[in-house]
Structure formats: C-alpha cells, structure tokens
C-alpha cells in the first residue's frame, strides 16, 4: 500500500564503518577517509507500538536523479563544515552497494582533529540527511521503501548512530493511528455481531 511523503527532509544513521584509508585513495591527501552513508539493504528503522521491528529500504533507483551538487561533510549533522563537494574535498556518489563517501579532512585544523578522532577509532560511523519525494509502506512486511530522493544535503560522521525519532514518529504516526482505529473498529463489529446473535437467540 503506497503512502506518499511529499518532500520531507529525513535523517538516517546506519552502523557502517568510516575508516582512514592508505591505499587506492580517491583524493590525494594524508587525511583521507571513506565509507558509506547508506546502503541498499533493508535495516530496522524503528519499533512500532506493539514492539515489532519496522524496516526501511532505500531503493537503488531512488538516488538516480538526486541533487548532489553541493553536499557538505559535518560531525553529528551540525556546526562546522569539514569538507564539501563544491571545492573538491568531498566525493559523494552512488555505486552498487550504496551511497559512497570519500573526504579530505586536511583542509582545516578542525577537519584534521576530526580525522584524528576517526583514526583513533573514537568516531566510526556515518549518517546522511536528504529530501524524500516518494516512498511507500508495505504493512505485511512492515517495510518502508524510499523510491525517490530529490536532494542530499549532508553526510556526517556520527558519534552515536541514531535515527531521528521525532521525524520517524511524525512520519509513522498517521499510519499507526490508522492501524489502531482499524483494530478498534474490528472489535466493535465483533461485539455488535455477538450482541445481535444473542438477541436473535433470545427472540
């Protein structure tokens, strides 16, 4: 069952390593890191009100026409900009696995300090922020599928990967309310049917 999400900014984190690399670098710098901001495999997005896992899948084709002309690299999606695509210090591209990110963290002293934290294993994982134009939800599989992304705003090294629960809950609230209402209506119909059967039996 489709449920369009008209141009909503989303933020997602996945437990995928971002590492310093010494060979086969995409950018010639001593302060080189690379990793994936997202992949094309389903992952647990949140738990619903009954405690069931709800999944999300980013379709490969959803990124075909996404605007990635000026993406920035941040830490925890805020504050300073450590690299960006428009000045050549950041590469953001789609491959068969997911959204690949490579960065030169040697342009500023602050970026070098972030590189040191990544190299020391203090910061290891990634996230991204983007605009969703089209998505759907399969109730049977409990799966959200992102079908069209119009723009990618930033990729970020993150200290503690955590999906934006406020955004996710807002996105899912109407669906969960609808499911609750459906179950309540089914219970009402069952009670009414039982009362009618009892009344007919008495008469």
Tab-separated table of C-alpha atoms in Angstrom:
chain	number	residue	atom	x	y	z
A	1	UNK	CA	0.000	0.000	0.000
A	2	UNK	CA	1.528	3.307	-1.066
A	3	UNK	CA	1.868	6.213	1.295
A	4	UNK	CA	3.490	9.231	-0.401
A	5	UNK	CA	5.668	11.525	1.646
A	6	UNK	CA	5.676	14.891	-0.116
A	7	UNK	CA	9.172	16.398	0.095
A	8	UNK	CA	10.107	15.588	3.673
A	9	UNK	CA	13.660	16.049	4.942
A	10	UNK	CA	14.853	12.827	6.552
A	11	UNK	CA	17.964	11.934	8.531
A	12	UNK	CA	19.198	8.370	8.800
A	13	UNK	CA	22.105	6.715	10.564
A	14	UNK	CA	23.355	3.204	9.912
A	15	UNK	CA	26.093	1.231	11.679
A	16	UNK	CA	28.544	1.283	8.781
A	17	UNK	CA	32.226	1.891	9.341
A	18	UNK	CA	34.013	5.024	8.155
A	19	UNK	CA	37.741	4.435	8.049
A	20	UNK	CA	41.025	6.137	7.227
A	21	UNK	CA	42.482	4.547	4.061
A	22	UNK	CA	46.110	4.466	2.968
A	23	UNK	CA	45.806	2.773	-0.451
A	24	UNK	CA	43.652	3.365	-3.545
A	25	UNK	CA	42.632	6.808	-2.345
A	26	UNK	CA	40.079	8.761	-4.368
A	27	UNK	CA	41.598	12.057	-3.177
A	28	UNK	CA	45.325	12.714	-2.818
A	29	UNK	CA	45.670	13.679	0.856
A	30	UNK	CA	47.182	12.363	4.067
A	31	UNK	CA	43.844	12.950	5.792
A	32	UNK	CA	41.681	10.632	3.696
A	33	UNK	CA	38.613	8.767	4.974
A	34	UNK	CA	35.902	6.843	3.171
A	35	UNK	CA	32.773	4.859	3.919
A	36	UNK	CA	29.056	4.543	3.151
A	37	UNK	CA	26.365	6.900	4.402
A	38	UNK	CA	23.695	4.340	3.486
A	39	UNK	CA	23.382	1.002	1.725
A	40	UNK	CA	20.664	-0.628	-0.351
A	41	UNK	CA	19.901	-3.352	2.182
A	42	UNK	CA	16.847	-3.307	4.492
A	43	UNK	CA	17.529	-2.289	8.090
A	44	UNK	CA	15.443	-1.774	11.235
A	45	UNK	CA	14.078	1.774	11.229
A	46	UNK	CA	12.066	1.732	14.488
A	47	UNK	CA	9.776	-0.418	16.634
A	48	UNK	CA	6.040	0.072	16.355
A	49	UNK	CA	3.628	0.433	19.266
A	50	UNK	CA	3.328	-3.371	19.518
A	51	UNK	CA	7.099	-3.818	19.693
A	52	UNK	CA	7.526	-5.136	16.151
A	53	UNK	CA	10.527	-4.177	14.042
A	54	UNK	CA	9.688	-1.850	11.152
A	55	UNK	CA	12.210	-1.837	8.316
A	56	UNK	CA	13.362	0.626	5.698
A	57	UNK	CA	14.821	0.000	2.258
A	58	UNK	CA	16.488	2.678	0.133
A	59	UNK	CA	15.943	1.660	-3.487
A	60	UNK	CA	18.970	1.944	-5.753
A	61	UNK	CA	16.912	3.845	-8.326
A	62	UNK	CA	15.722	6.360	-5.696
A	63	UNK	CA	19.056	8.188	-5.994
A	64	UNK	CA	19.203	8.284	-9.801
A	65	UNK	CA	18.205	11.947	-10.062
A	66	UNK	CA	19.145	13.188	-6.604
A	67	UNK	CA	20.856	16.584	-6.445
A	68	UNK	CA	24.373	16.059	-5.049
A	69	UNK	CA	25.951	19.214	-6.480
A	70	UNK	CA	26.931	20.780	-3.148
A	71	UNK	CA	26.899	18.260	-0.316
A	72	UNK	CA	28.726	19.089	2.910
A	73	UNK	CA	30.523	16.837	5.403
A	74	UNK	CA	29.763	17.519	9.080
A	75	UNK	CA	30.023	15.920	12.502
A	76	UNK	CA	26.698	14.847	14.032
A	77	UNK	CA	24.860	16.900	11.367
A	78	UNK	CA	25.718	20.256	12.808
A	79	UNK	CA	28.232	23.005	13.373
A	80	UNK	CA	31.314	23.241	11.209
A	81	UNK	CA	31.741	22.090	7.617
A	82	UNK	CA	34.807	19.830	7.320
A	83	UNK	CA	34.624	19.088	3.585
A	84	UNK	CA	32.289	19.734	0.643
A	85	UNK	CA	31.769	18.534	-2.887
A	86	UNK	CA	31.902	22.012	-4.445
A	87	UNK	CA	35.580	22.538	-3.538
A	88	UNK	CA	36.757	19.007	-4.307
A	89	UNK	CA	37.369	17.929	-0.720
A	90	UNK	CA	34.364	15.568	-0.704
A	91	UNK	CA	33.174	12.839	-3.060
A	92	UNK	CA	29.581	11.605	-2.796
A	93	UNK	CA	28.468	9.053	-5.368
A	94	UNK	CA	26.121	6.131	-5.818
A	95	UNK	CA	27.533	2.685	-6.522
A	96	UNK	CA	26.108	-0.836	-6.490
A	97	UNK	CA	26.424	-1.043	-2.707
A	98	UNK	CA	25.088	2.310	-1.532
A	99	UNK	CA	25.971	5.974	-1.123
A	100	UNK	CA	29.771	6.111	-1.128
A	101	UNK	CA	31.566	8.963	0.643
A	102	UNK	CA	35.250	9.924	0.473
A	103	UNK	CA	36.663	13.022	2.153
A	104	UNK	CA	39.847	15.018	2.515
A	105	UNK	CA	39.887	16.081	6.156
A	106	UNK	CA	43.091	18.071	5.808
A	107	UNK	CA	41.832	21.454	4.626
A	108	UNK	CA	41.400	22.994	8.095
A	109	UNK	CA	42.761	22.362	11.579
A	110	UNK	CA	39.275	21.409	12.786
A	111	UNK	CA	38.970	18.844	9.980
A	112	UNK	CA	42.363	17.397	10.923
A	113	UNK	CA	41.186	16.977	14.515
A	114	UNK	CA	38.115	15.085	13.284
A	115	UNK	CA	40.405	12.886	11.177
A	116	UNK	CA	42.469	12.128	14.297
A	117	UNK	CA	39.283	11.064	16.118
A	118	UNK	CA	38.314	8.771	13.233
A	119	UNK	CA	41.819	7.329	13.027
A	120	UNK	CA	41.803	6.668	16.766
A	121	UNK	CA	38.511	4.770	16.480
A	122	UNK	CA	36.599	7.331	18.530
A	123	UNK	CA	34.275	8.159	15.616
A	124	UNK	CA	33.485	5.252	13.305
A	125	UNK	CA	30.042	5.558	11.749
A	126	UNK	CA	28.059	7.620	9.288
A	127	UNK	CA	24.707	9.255	8.592
A	128	UNK	CA	23.072	11.338	5.862
A	129	UNK	CA	20.340	13.986	5.536
A	130	UNK	CA	18.158	14.083	2.439
A	131	UNK	CA	14.822	15.069	0.892
A	132	UNK	CA	12.284	12.310	0.227
A	133	UNK	CA	9.871	12.886	-2.652
A	134	UNK	CA	8.277	9.454	-2.876
A	135	UNK	CA	8.007	6.436	-0.587
A	136	UNK	CA	5.667	3.540	0.172
A	137	UNK	CA	4.815	1.268	3.077
A	138	UNK	CA	4.075	-2.478	2.974
A	139	UNK	CA	2.044	-3.363	6.079
A	140	UNK	CA	2.522	-7.112	5.662
A	141	UNK	CA	6.313	-6.860	5.504
A	142	UNK	CA	6.394	-3.809	7.802
A	143	UNK	CA	8.704	-2.150	5.318
A	144	UNK	CA	9.119	1.488	4.312
A	145	UNK	CA	10.644	1.850	0.843
A	146	UNK	CA	12.219	5.101	-0.292
A	147	UNK	CA	11.527	5.394	-4.018
A	148	UNK	CA	12.701	8.907	-4.873
A	149	UNK	CA	15.218	11.254	-3.243
A	150	UNK	CA	15.402	14.751	-4.727
A	151	UNK	CA	18.367	16.162	-2.792
A	152	UNK	CA	21.167	15.108	-0.443
A	153	UNK	CA	22.088	17.898	1.972
A	154	UNK	CA	24.907	16.469	4.042
A	155	UNK	CA	26.780	13.380	5.095
A	156	UNK	CA	28.083	13.209	8.611
A	157	UNK	CA	30.473	11.306	10.812
A	158	UNK	CA	28.468	10.460	13.918
A	159	UNK	CA	29.436	9.639	17.481
A	160	UNK	CA	26.325	7.568	18.290
A	161	UNK	CA	24.255	6.387	15.292
A	162	UNK	CA	20.605	7.122	15.965
A	163	UNK	CA	17.773	7.722	13.560
A	164	UNK	CA	15.823	10.933	14.069
A	165	UNK	CA	12.976	9.518	16.170
A	166	UNK	CA	10.980	12.760	16.018
A	167	UNK	CA	10.982	12.698	12.241
A	168	UNK	CA	10.278	8.976	12.048
A	169	UNK	CA	7.439	9.100	14.561
A	170	UNK	CA	5.841	12.030	12.757
A	171	UNK	CA	6.150	10.130	9.517
A	172	UNK	CA	4.590	6.986	11.003
A	173	UNK	CA	2.016	8.484	13.368
A	174	UNK	CA	-0.858	8.657	10.905
A	175	UNK	CA	-0.210	5.080	9.845
A	176	UNK	CA	-0.172	3.778	13.417
A	177	UNK	CA	-3.318	5.756	14.252
A	178	UNK	CA	-4.981	4.234	11.222
A	179	UNK	CA	-3.959	0.717	12.310
A	180	UNK	CA	-5.257	1.315	15.839
A	181	UNK	CA	-8.560	2.660	14.500
A	182	UNK	CA	-8.887	-0.341	12.193
A	183	UNK	CA	-8.399	-2.801	15.077
A	184	UNK	CA	-10.833	-0.908	17.296
A	185	UNK	CA	-13.456	-0.933	14.537
A	186	UNK	CA	-12.960	-4.677	14.067
A	187	UNK	CA	-13.503	-5.236	17.801
A	188	UNK	CA	-16.654	-3.075	17.725
A	189	UNK	CA	-18.024	-5.069	14.789
A	190	UNK	CA	-17.272	-8.324	16.608
A	191	UNK	CA	-19.080	-7.098	19.762
A	192	UNK	CA	-22.034	-5.886	17.704
A	193	UNK	CA	-22.221	-9.195	15.859
A	194	UNK	CA	-22.164	-11.082	19.150
A	195	UNK	CA	-24.913	-8.886	20.607
A	196	UNK	CA	-27.089	-9.464	17.523
A	197	UNK	CA	-26.569	-13.213	17.789
A	198	UNK	CA	-27.572	-13.143	21.470
A	199	UNK	CA	-30.639	-11.020	20.696
A	200	UNK	CA	-31.736	-13.372	17.913
A	201	UNK	CA	-31.251	-16.375	20.198
A	202	UNK	CA	-33.416	-14.757	22.916
A	203	UNK	CA	-36.150	-13.885	20.442
